[in-house]
XYZ file of C-alpha atoms in Angstrom:
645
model
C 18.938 70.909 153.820
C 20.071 67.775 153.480
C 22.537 66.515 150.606
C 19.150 63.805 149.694
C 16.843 66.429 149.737
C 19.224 69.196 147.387
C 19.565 66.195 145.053
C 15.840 65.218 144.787
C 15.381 68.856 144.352
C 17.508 69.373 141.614
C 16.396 65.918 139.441
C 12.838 66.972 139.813
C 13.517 70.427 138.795
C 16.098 68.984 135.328
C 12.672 66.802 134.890
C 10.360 69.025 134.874
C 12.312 71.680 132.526
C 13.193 68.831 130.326
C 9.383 67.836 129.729
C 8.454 71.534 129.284
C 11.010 71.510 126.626
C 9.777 68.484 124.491
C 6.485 69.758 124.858
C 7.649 72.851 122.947
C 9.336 71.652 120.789
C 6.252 69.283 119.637
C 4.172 72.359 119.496
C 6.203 74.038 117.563
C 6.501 71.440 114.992
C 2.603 71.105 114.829
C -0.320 72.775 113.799
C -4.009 73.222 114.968
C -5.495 71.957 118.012
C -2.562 69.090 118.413
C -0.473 72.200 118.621
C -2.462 73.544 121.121
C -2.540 70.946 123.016
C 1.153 70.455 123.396
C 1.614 73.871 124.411
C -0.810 73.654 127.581
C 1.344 70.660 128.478
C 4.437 72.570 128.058
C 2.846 75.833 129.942
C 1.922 73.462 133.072
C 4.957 72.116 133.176
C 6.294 75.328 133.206
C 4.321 76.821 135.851
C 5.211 73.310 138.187
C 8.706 74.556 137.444
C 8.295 78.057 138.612
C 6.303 76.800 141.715
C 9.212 74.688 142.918
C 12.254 77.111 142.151
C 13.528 79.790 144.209
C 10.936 82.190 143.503
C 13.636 85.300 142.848
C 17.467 85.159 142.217
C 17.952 86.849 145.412
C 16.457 83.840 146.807
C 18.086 81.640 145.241
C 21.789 83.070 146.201
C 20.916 83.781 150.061
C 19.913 79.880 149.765
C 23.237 78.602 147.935
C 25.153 81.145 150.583
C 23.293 79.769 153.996
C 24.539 76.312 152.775
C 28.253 77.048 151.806
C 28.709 78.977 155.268
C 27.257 75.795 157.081
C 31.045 73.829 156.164
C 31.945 71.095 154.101
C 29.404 68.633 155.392
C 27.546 70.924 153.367
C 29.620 71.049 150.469
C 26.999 68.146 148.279
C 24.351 70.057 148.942
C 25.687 73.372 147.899
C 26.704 72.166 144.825
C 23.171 70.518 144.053
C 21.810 74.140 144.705
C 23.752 75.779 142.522
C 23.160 73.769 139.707
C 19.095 75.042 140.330
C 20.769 78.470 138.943
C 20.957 76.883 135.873
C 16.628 76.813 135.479
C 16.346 80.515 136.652
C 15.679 83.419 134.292
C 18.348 85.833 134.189
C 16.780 88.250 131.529
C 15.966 90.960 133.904
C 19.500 93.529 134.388
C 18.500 93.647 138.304
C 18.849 89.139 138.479
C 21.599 88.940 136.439
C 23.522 92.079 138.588
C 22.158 89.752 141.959
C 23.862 86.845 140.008
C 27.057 88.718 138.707
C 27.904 89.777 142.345
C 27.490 86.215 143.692
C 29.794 84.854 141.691
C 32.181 87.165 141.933
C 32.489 85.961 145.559
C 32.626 82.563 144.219
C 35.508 82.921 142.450
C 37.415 84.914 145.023
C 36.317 82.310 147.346
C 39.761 81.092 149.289
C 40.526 77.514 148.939
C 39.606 75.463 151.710
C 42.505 74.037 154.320
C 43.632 72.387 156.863
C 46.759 73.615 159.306
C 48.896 70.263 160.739
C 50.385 69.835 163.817
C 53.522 72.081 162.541
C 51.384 74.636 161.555
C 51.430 73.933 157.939
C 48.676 74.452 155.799
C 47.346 71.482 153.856
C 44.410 72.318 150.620
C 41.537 69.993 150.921
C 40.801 68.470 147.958
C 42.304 67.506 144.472
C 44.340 70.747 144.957
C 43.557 71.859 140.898
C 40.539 72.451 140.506
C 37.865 75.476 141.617
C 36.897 74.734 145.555
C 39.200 71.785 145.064
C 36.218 69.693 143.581
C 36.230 69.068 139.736
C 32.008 68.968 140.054
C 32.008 72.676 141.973
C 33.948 74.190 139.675
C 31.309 72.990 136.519
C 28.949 73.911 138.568
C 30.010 77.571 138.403
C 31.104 77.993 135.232
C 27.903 76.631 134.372
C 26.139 79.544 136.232
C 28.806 82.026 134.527
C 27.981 81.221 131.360
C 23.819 81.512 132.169
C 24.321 84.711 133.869
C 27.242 86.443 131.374
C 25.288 84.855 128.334
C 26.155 87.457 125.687
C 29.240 86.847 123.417
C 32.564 87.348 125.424
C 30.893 88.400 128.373
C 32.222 85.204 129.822
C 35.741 85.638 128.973
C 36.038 89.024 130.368
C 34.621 88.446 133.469
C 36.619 85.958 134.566
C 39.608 87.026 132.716
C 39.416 90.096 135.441
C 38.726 87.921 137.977
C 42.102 86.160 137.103
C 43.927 89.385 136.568
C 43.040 90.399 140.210
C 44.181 86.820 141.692
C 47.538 87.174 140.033
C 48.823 90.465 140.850
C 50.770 89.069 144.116
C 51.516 86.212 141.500
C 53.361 88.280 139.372
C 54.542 90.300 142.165
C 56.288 87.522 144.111
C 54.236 87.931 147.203
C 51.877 84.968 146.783
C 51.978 82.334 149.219
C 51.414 78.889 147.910
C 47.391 78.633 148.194
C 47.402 82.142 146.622
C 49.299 80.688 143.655
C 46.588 77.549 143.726
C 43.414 79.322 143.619
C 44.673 81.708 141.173
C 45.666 78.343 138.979
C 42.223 77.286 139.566
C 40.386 80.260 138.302
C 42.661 80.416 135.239
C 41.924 76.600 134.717
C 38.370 77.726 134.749
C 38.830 80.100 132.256
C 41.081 78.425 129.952
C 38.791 75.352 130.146
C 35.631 76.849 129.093
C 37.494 78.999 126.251
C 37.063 77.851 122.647
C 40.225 79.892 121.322
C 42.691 82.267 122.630
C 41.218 84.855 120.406
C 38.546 85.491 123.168
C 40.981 86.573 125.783
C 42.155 89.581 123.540
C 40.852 92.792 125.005
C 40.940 91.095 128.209
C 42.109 92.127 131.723
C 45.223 89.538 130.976
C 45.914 88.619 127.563
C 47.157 84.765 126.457
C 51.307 85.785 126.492
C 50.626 87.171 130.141
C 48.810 84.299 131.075
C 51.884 82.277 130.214
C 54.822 84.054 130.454
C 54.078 86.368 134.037
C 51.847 83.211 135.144
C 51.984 79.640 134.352
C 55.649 79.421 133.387
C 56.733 80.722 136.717
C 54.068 79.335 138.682
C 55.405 75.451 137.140
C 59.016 76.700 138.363
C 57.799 77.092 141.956
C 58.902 74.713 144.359
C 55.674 73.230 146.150
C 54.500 70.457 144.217
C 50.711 71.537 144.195
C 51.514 75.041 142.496
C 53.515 72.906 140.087
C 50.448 70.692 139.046
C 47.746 73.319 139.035
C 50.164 74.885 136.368
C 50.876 71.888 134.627
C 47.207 71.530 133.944
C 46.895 74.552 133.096
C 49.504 74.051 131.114
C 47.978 71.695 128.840
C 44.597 73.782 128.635
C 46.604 76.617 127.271
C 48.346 74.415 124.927
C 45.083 72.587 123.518
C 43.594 76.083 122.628
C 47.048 76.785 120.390
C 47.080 76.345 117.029
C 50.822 75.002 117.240
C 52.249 74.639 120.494
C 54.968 77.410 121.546
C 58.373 76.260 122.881
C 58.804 77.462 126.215
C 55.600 75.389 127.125
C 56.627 71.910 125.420
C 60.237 72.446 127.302
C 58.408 72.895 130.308
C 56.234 70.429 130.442
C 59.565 67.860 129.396
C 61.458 69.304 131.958
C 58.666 68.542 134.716
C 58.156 65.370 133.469
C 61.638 64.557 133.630
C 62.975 66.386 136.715
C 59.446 66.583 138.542
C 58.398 64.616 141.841
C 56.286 61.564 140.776
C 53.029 63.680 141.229
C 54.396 66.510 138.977
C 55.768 64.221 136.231
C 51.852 62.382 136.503
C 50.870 65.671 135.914
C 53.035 66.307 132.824
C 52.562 63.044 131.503
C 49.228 63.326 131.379
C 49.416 66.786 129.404
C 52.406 65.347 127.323
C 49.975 62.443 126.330
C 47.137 65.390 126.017
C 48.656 67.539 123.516
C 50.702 64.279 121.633
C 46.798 62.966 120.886
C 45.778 67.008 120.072
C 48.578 68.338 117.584
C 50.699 65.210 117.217
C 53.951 64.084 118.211
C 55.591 65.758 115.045
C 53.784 69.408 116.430
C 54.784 68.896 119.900
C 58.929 67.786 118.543
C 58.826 70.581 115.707
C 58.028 73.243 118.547
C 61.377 72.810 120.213
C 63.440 71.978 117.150
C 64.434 68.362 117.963
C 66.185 66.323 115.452
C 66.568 62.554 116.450
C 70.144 61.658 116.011
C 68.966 58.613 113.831
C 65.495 59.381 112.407
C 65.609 55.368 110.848
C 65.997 53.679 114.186
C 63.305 55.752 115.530
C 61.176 54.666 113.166
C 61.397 50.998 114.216
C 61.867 51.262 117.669
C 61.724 54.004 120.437
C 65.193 55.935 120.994
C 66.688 54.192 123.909
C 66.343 56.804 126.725
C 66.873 56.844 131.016
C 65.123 59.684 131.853
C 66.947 59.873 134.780
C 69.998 61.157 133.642
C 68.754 62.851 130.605
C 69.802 66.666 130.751
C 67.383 69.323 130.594
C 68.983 70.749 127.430
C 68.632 67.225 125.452
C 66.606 68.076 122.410
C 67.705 65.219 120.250
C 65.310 63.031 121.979
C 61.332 63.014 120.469
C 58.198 63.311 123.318
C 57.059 60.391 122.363
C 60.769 58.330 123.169
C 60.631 60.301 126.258
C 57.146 59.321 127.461
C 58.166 55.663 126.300
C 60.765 55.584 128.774
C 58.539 55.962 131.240
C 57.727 52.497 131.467
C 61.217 51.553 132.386
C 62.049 53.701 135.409
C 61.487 51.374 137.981
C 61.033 53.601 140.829
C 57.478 55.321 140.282
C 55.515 55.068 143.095
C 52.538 52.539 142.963
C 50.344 53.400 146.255
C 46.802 52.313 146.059
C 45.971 54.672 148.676
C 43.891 57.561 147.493
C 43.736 58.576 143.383
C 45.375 54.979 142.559
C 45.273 56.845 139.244
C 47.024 59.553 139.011
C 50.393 58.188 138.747
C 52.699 57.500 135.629
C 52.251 53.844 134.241
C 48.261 54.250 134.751
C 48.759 57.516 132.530
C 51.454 55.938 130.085
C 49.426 53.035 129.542
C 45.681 54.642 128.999
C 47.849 56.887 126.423
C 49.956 54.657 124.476
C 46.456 52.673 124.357
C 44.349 55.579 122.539
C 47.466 56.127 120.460
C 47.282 52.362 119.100
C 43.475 52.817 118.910
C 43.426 56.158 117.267
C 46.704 55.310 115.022
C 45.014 56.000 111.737
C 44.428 60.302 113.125
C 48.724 60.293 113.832
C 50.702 59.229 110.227
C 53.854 60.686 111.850
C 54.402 57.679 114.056
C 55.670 54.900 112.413
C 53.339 51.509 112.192
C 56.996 49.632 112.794
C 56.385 51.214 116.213
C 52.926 49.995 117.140
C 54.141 45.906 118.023
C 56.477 48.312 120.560
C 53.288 49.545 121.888
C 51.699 47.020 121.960
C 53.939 44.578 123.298
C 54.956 46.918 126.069
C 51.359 47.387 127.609
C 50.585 43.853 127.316
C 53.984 43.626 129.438
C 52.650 46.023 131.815
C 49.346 44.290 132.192
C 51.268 41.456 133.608
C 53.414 43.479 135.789
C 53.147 42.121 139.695
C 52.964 45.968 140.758
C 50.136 46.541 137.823
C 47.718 44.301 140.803
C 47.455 47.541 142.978
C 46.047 49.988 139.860
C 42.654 48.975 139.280
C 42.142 51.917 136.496
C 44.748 50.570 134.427
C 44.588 47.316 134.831
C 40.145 47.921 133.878
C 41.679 50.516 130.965
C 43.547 47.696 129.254
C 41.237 44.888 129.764
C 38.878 46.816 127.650
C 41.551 47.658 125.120
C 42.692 44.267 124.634
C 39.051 43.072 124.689
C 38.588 45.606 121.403
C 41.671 46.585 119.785
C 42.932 42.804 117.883
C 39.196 42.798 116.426
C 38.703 46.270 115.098
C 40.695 46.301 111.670
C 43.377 43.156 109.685
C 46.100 45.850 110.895
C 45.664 45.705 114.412
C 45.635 41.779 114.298
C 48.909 42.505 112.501
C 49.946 44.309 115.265
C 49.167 41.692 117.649
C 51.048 39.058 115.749
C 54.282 41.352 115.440
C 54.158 41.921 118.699
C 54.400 38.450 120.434
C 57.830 37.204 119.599
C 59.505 40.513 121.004
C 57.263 40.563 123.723
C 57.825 36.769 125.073
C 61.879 37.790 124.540
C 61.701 40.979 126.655
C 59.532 39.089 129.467
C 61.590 35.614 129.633
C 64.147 35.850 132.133
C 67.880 35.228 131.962
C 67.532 35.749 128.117
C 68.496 38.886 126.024
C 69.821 40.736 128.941
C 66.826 40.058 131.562
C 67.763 39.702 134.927
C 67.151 36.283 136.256
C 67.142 35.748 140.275
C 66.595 32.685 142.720
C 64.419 30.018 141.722
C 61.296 31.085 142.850
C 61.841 34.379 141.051
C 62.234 33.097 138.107
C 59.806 30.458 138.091
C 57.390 33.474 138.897
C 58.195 35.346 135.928
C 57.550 32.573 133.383
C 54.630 31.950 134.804
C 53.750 35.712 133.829
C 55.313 35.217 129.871
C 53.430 32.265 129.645
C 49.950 33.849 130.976
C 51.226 36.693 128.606
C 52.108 34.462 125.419
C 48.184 32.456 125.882
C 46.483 35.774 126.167
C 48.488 37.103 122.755
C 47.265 34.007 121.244
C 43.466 34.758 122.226
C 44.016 37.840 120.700
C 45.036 36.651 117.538
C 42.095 34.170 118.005
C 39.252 36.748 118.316
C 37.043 37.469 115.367
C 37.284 40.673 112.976
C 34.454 42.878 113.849
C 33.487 43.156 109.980
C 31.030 40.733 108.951
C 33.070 39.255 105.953
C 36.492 38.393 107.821
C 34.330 37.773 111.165
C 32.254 34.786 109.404
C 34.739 33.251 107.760
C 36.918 33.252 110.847
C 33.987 31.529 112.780
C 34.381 28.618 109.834
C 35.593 25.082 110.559
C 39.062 24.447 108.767
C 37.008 21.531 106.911
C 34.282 24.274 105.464
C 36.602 26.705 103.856
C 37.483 26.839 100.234
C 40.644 24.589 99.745
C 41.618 26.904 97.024
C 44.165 29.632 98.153
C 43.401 33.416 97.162
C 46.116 35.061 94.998
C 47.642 36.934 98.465
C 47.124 35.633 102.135
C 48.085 37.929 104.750
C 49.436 35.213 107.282
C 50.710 38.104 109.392
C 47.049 38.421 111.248
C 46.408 35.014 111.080
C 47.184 31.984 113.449
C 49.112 30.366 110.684
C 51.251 33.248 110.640
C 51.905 33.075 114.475
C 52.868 29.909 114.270
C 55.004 30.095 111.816
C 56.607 33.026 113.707
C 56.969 30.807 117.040
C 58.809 27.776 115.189
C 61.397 30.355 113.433
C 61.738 31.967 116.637
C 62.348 28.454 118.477
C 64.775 27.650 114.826
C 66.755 30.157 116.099
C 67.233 29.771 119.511
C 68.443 26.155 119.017
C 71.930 27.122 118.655
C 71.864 28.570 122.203
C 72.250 25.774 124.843
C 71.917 27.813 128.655
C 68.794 26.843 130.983
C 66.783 29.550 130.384
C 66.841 29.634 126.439
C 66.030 25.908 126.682
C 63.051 26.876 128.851
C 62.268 29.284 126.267
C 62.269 27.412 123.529
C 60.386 24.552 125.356
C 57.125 27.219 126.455
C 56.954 28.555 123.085
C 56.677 24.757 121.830
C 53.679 24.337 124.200
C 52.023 27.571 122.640
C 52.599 26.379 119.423
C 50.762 23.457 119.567
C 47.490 25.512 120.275
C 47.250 27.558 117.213
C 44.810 26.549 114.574
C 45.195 25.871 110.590
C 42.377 26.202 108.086
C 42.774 23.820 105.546
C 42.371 26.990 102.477
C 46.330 27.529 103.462
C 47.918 24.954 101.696
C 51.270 26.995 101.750
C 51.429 27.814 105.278
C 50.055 24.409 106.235
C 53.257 22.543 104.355
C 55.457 25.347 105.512
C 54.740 24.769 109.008
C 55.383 21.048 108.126
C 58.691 21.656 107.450
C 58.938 23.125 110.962
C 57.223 20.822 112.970
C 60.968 18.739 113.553
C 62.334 21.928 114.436
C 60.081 22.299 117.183
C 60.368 18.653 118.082
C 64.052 19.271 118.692
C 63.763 21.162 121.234
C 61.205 19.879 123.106
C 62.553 16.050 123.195
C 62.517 16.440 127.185
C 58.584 16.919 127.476
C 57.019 13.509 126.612
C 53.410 15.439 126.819
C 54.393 17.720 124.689
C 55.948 15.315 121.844
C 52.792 13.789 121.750
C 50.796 17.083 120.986
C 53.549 18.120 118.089
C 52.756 14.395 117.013
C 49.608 15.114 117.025
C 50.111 18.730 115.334
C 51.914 16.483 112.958
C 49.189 14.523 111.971
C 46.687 17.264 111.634
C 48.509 19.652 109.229
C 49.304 16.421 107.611
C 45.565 15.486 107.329
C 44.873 19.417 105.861
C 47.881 18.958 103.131
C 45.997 18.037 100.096
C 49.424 17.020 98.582
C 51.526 15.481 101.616
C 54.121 13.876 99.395
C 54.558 17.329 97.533
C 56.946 19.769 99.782
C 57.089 23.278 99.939
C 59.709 25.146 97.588
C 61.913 26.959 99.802
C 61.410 30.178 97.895
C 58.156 30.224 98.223
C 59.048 29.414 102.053
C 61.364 32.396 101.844
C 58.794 34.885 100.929
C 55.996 33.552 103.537
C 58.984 34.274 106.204
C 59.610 38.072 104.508
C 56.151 38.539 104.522
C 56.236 38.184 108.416
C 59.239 39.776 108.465
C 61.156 37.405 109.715
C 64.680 37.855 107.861
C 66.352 34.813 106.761
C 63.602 32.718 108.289
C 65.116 29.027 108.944
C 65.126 26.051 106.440
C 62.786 23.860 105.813
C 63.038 20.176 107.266
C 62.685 17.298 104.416
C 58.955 15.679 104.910
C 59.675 12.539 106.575
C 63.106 13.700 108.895
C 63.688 11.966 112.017
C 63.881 14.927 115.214
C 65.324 14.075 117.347
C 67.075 10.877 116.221
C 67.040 7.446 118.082
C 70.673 6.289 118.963
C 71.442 3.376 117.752
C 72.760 0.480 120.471
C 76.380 0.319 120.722
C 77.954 -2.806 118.648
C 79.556 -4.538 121.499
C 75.848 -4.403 123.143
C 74.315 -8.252 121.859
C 70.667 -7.454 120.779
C 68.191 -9.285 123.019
C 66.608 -13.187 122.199
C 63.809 -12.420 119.847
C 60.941 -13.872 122.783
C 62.609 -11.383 124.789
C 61.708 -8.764 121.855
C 58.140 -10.611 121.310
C 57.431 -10.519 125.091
C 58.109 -6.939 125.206
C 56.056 -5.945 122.076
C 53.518 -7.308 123.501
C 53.100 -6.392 126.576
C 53.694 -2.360 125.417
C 51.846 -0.055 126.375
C 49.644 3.002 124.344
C 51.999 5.024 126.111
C 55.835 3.661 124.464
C 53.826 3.633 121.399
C 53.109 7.441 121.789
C 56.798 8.441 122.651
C 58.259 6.034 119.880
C 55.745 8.086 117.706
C 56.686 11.523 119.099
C 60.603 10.175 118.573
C 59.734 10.066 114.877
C 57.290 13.175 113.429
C 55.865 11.911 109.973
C 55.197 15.038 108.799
């Protein structure tokens, strides 16, 4: 049969049973001859069913059997037949004994392989799952849990199946796709297992199943074995109601230690079981105790992974999976699973973390900027190109997670100054390189710093904040509330930038200049409503300081004129200034300690130098001439030398 014709099959036959089943359910929420009626419709349906199914079980398995022994061109098909098990009627002993038997050989089925030109044998597909095929293997525990309906039926049939597959296991005389399909079947079972209470009174109780087989199995050297048990793993670590030591070591140490492959594989059920119990469960289990709990609470213990001893329990999971970002030697192939390496699972994690944050009060909000800042860093990575997951994962994210809640647009604004500082070369300890390396990886902050400004640009999802952010500056209330929260607001950003730039004056090399110059050029695009009288004469103050450093970029003096202008249009009290107490505490609100003083109103930045006195001024035609023959354009710089603000 062809893999069109299995699949038509099986839709037709999900149809029909699906209709018969609304059709019941109508009847038997009615009465009288509308009842009536909707049972004939279910009963035809019914019979249309039973005229297209295998008429008997036996049928139905010699049918699923001719297919699987026809190869894997075959494989589609098979799968689309077994999923017809799902329709059939197993209530008679002799089907479900017909049924019981078949799957049996399905789950003692060998994996399939291919032998190389050494004579090595290579598992066909994803090398973890049941028949190597995620689908298959859903496909038949499907069927095992229709056939072995009744309450821990389920469990102990496959729990014996597993027993059988591990005795060379535990023996030491399994040879590596032994060790595989017996991970497989256990994945099975632990997958489709609500609790570890179930597998009491099994062939293989839960401690066997880790300590004679998944421990040892994720200590064996071929790097398949060691994923299948790392998966498994994680299964038998979600069904825990704390997780035991031996299996968070294990997983640290393979995520560590492991080839790239294994440490995707332990990342992924580090990230699993962090999102499950909690970082706190996971840290608690092996007894660490961060050698300063306060710095980890702002910022991720620094840690290189790649000389970090085994032993090293002073480090939390989540510092460890952080550092992940900074090896530099992952491997980024696009061939194949382009997904099933470490930044793609780092960054998909530390991205449901940030979303989720409110389900995990152990880690720190200080922390969530570091997040955040970090996977907007990786978006912009010229490796990230070549992973199309991640790079679709955290387009999504970033398209969501500023206009969800005020904290996340907190987050957002937090996150830019220390994101621009760890992406600016030549500044803060980043390498620089030639020119053309350089110049490439400014080009990346500045895409970076634009897109954090969007962020903070996009409207709250709840209808209050969302409507008044959609206001004009000239339509809001000019009358302050009694507490602003400029920290998820683009006043706030700005004012963040021009501190930022304040303090990076006093630093004259090329690249801080450069710095201080792009952050100008963002600054000039953020927005002021004219309700924030405080932050609107605050950022007055500032506008010189940003003028001061950005007296080389005639375009851009005439935007911070402009800037000028505007906030000074929006002051309702220009000639009043702004206290600089009351400065002080819109810079602790943003966290920004010590903040930078406030510029008088009307300050020359920079200043014009005055001629020298042996220089004789020019005849005043000379002067006249010249004045009038000026152009819009001197006017502009003489007016970007001199910011009334």
């Amino acid at each position: 049969m062809e893999a069109e014709v299995a699949l038509y099959w099986k839709v037709m036959c999900m149809h029909l049973q699906a209709e018969a089943q609304v059709k019941g359910s109508e009847a038997a929420t009615t009465t009288g001859t509308e009842a009536a009626v909707y049972a004939s419709e279910a009963s035809d349906k019914n019979d249309l069913l039973d005229g297209v199914l295998p008429s008997t079980v036996a049928e139905f398995v010699d049918l699923v059997k001719a297919h699987l022994s026809a190869g894997p061109n075959y494989h589609f098909a098979s799968r689309q037949l077994l999923l017809l098990g799902g329709m059939l009627d197993f209530s008679d002993s002799m089907n479900r004994k017909v049924a019981s038997s078949f799957l049996y050989e399905l789950l003692n089925r060998p994996l399939e392989h291919e032998v190389d030109e050494d004579g090595n044998q290579i598992a066909i597909g994803d090398g973890v799952s049941l028949g190597g095929d995620l689908q298959w293997a859903k496909a038949v525990s499907e069927l095992a849990k229709k056939v072995h309906a009744s309450i821990g039926e389920f469990e102990m049939v496959i729990a014996t199946v597993v027993e059988e597959l591990a005795r060379p296991c535990r023996e030491r005389t399994a040879d590596f796709m032994q060790w595989m399909h017996c991970l497989a079947v256990t994945g099975l079972l632990l997958e489709n297992t609500s609790t570890l209470r179930s597998l009491e009174g099994t062939a293989i109780r839960p401690s066997e199943v880790l300590q004679s087989l998944l421990l040892p199995a994720a200590k064996q050297k071929h790097v398949d074995v060691q994923r299948a048990a790392l998966r498994c793993l994680c299964l038998f670590g979600l069904l825990e109601n704390k997780p035991s030591t031996e299996l968070v070591k294990q997983l640290r140490l393979s995520f560590i230690n492991g080839p790239d492959l294994v440490s995707a594989m332990a990342s992924k059920a580090l990230i699993d079981l962090v999102s499950w119990h909690g970082p706190q469960e996971l840290d608690q289990a092996i007894g660490t105790e961060p050698s300063d709990a306060n710095y980890e609470k702002t910022q991720f213990a620094p840690v290189d992974i790649s000389d970090l001893n085994d032993d090293d329990l002073n480090v939390g999971v989540l510092s460890i999976l952080f550092s992940g970002f900074h090896k530099d030697d992952w491997e980024f192939s696009p061939e194949g699973d382009n997904h099933d390496n470490v930044p793609t699972i780092l960054g998909e994690g530390f991205a449901k973390i940030l979303l989720l944050s409110e389900n995990y009060p152990s880690i720190s909000a200080d922390l969530h900027p570091v997040i955040l800042a970090q996977l907007v860093r990786l978006y912009f990575l010229e490796e990230s190109k070549e992973l199309g997951r991640l790079k679709q994962c955290l387009s999504v994210f970033f398209l969501h997670y500023p206009s969800l809640s005020e904290k996340h647009k907190r987050c957002v604004s937090s996150a830019f100054v220390p994101l621009m500082r760890a992406m600016w070369p030549g500044i803060h300890g980043n390498a620089g390189g030639s020119g053309p390396v350089v110049s490439k990886k400014r080009k990346q902050a500045v895409q970076a710093a634009r897109f954090m400004v969007q962020m903070v640009q996009s409207p709250l999802f709840s209808t209050e904040t969302a409507e008044q952010a959609c206001m004009s500056p000239e339509s809001l209330s000019s009358s302050p509330g009694p507490f602003v929260n400029y920290d998820i607001s683009e006043e706030g950003l700005a004012i963040r930038i021009a501190v930022e730039v304040g303090n990076s004056q006093d630093k004259k090399s090329a690249p801080m200049k450069a710095y201080a110059l792009a952050l100008c050029k963002v600054a000039v695009l953020l927005r002021f409503r004219q309700s924030e009288q405080k932050a609107i004469k605050c950022m007055r103050g500032l506008v010189n300081t940003l003028a001061a450093s950005a007296a080389s970029d005639k375009d851009l003096m005439k935007e911070l004129a402009q800037m000028a202008s505007r906030l000074k249009s929006l002051d309702e009290s220009p000639e009043e200034e702004l206290p600089q107490d009351q400065a002080d505490a819109i810079f602790e609100q943003l966290g920004l300690a010590g903040g930078v003083k406030l510029d008088a109103a009307n300050t020359v930045v920079p200043p014009t130098p005055a001629p020298p006195r042996s220089v004789r001024a020019p005849p005043a035609r000379r002067r006249a001439r010249r004045a009038a023959s000026s152009s819009d354009d001197s006017e502009a710089e003489a007016e970007g030398e001199s910011l009334d603000v």
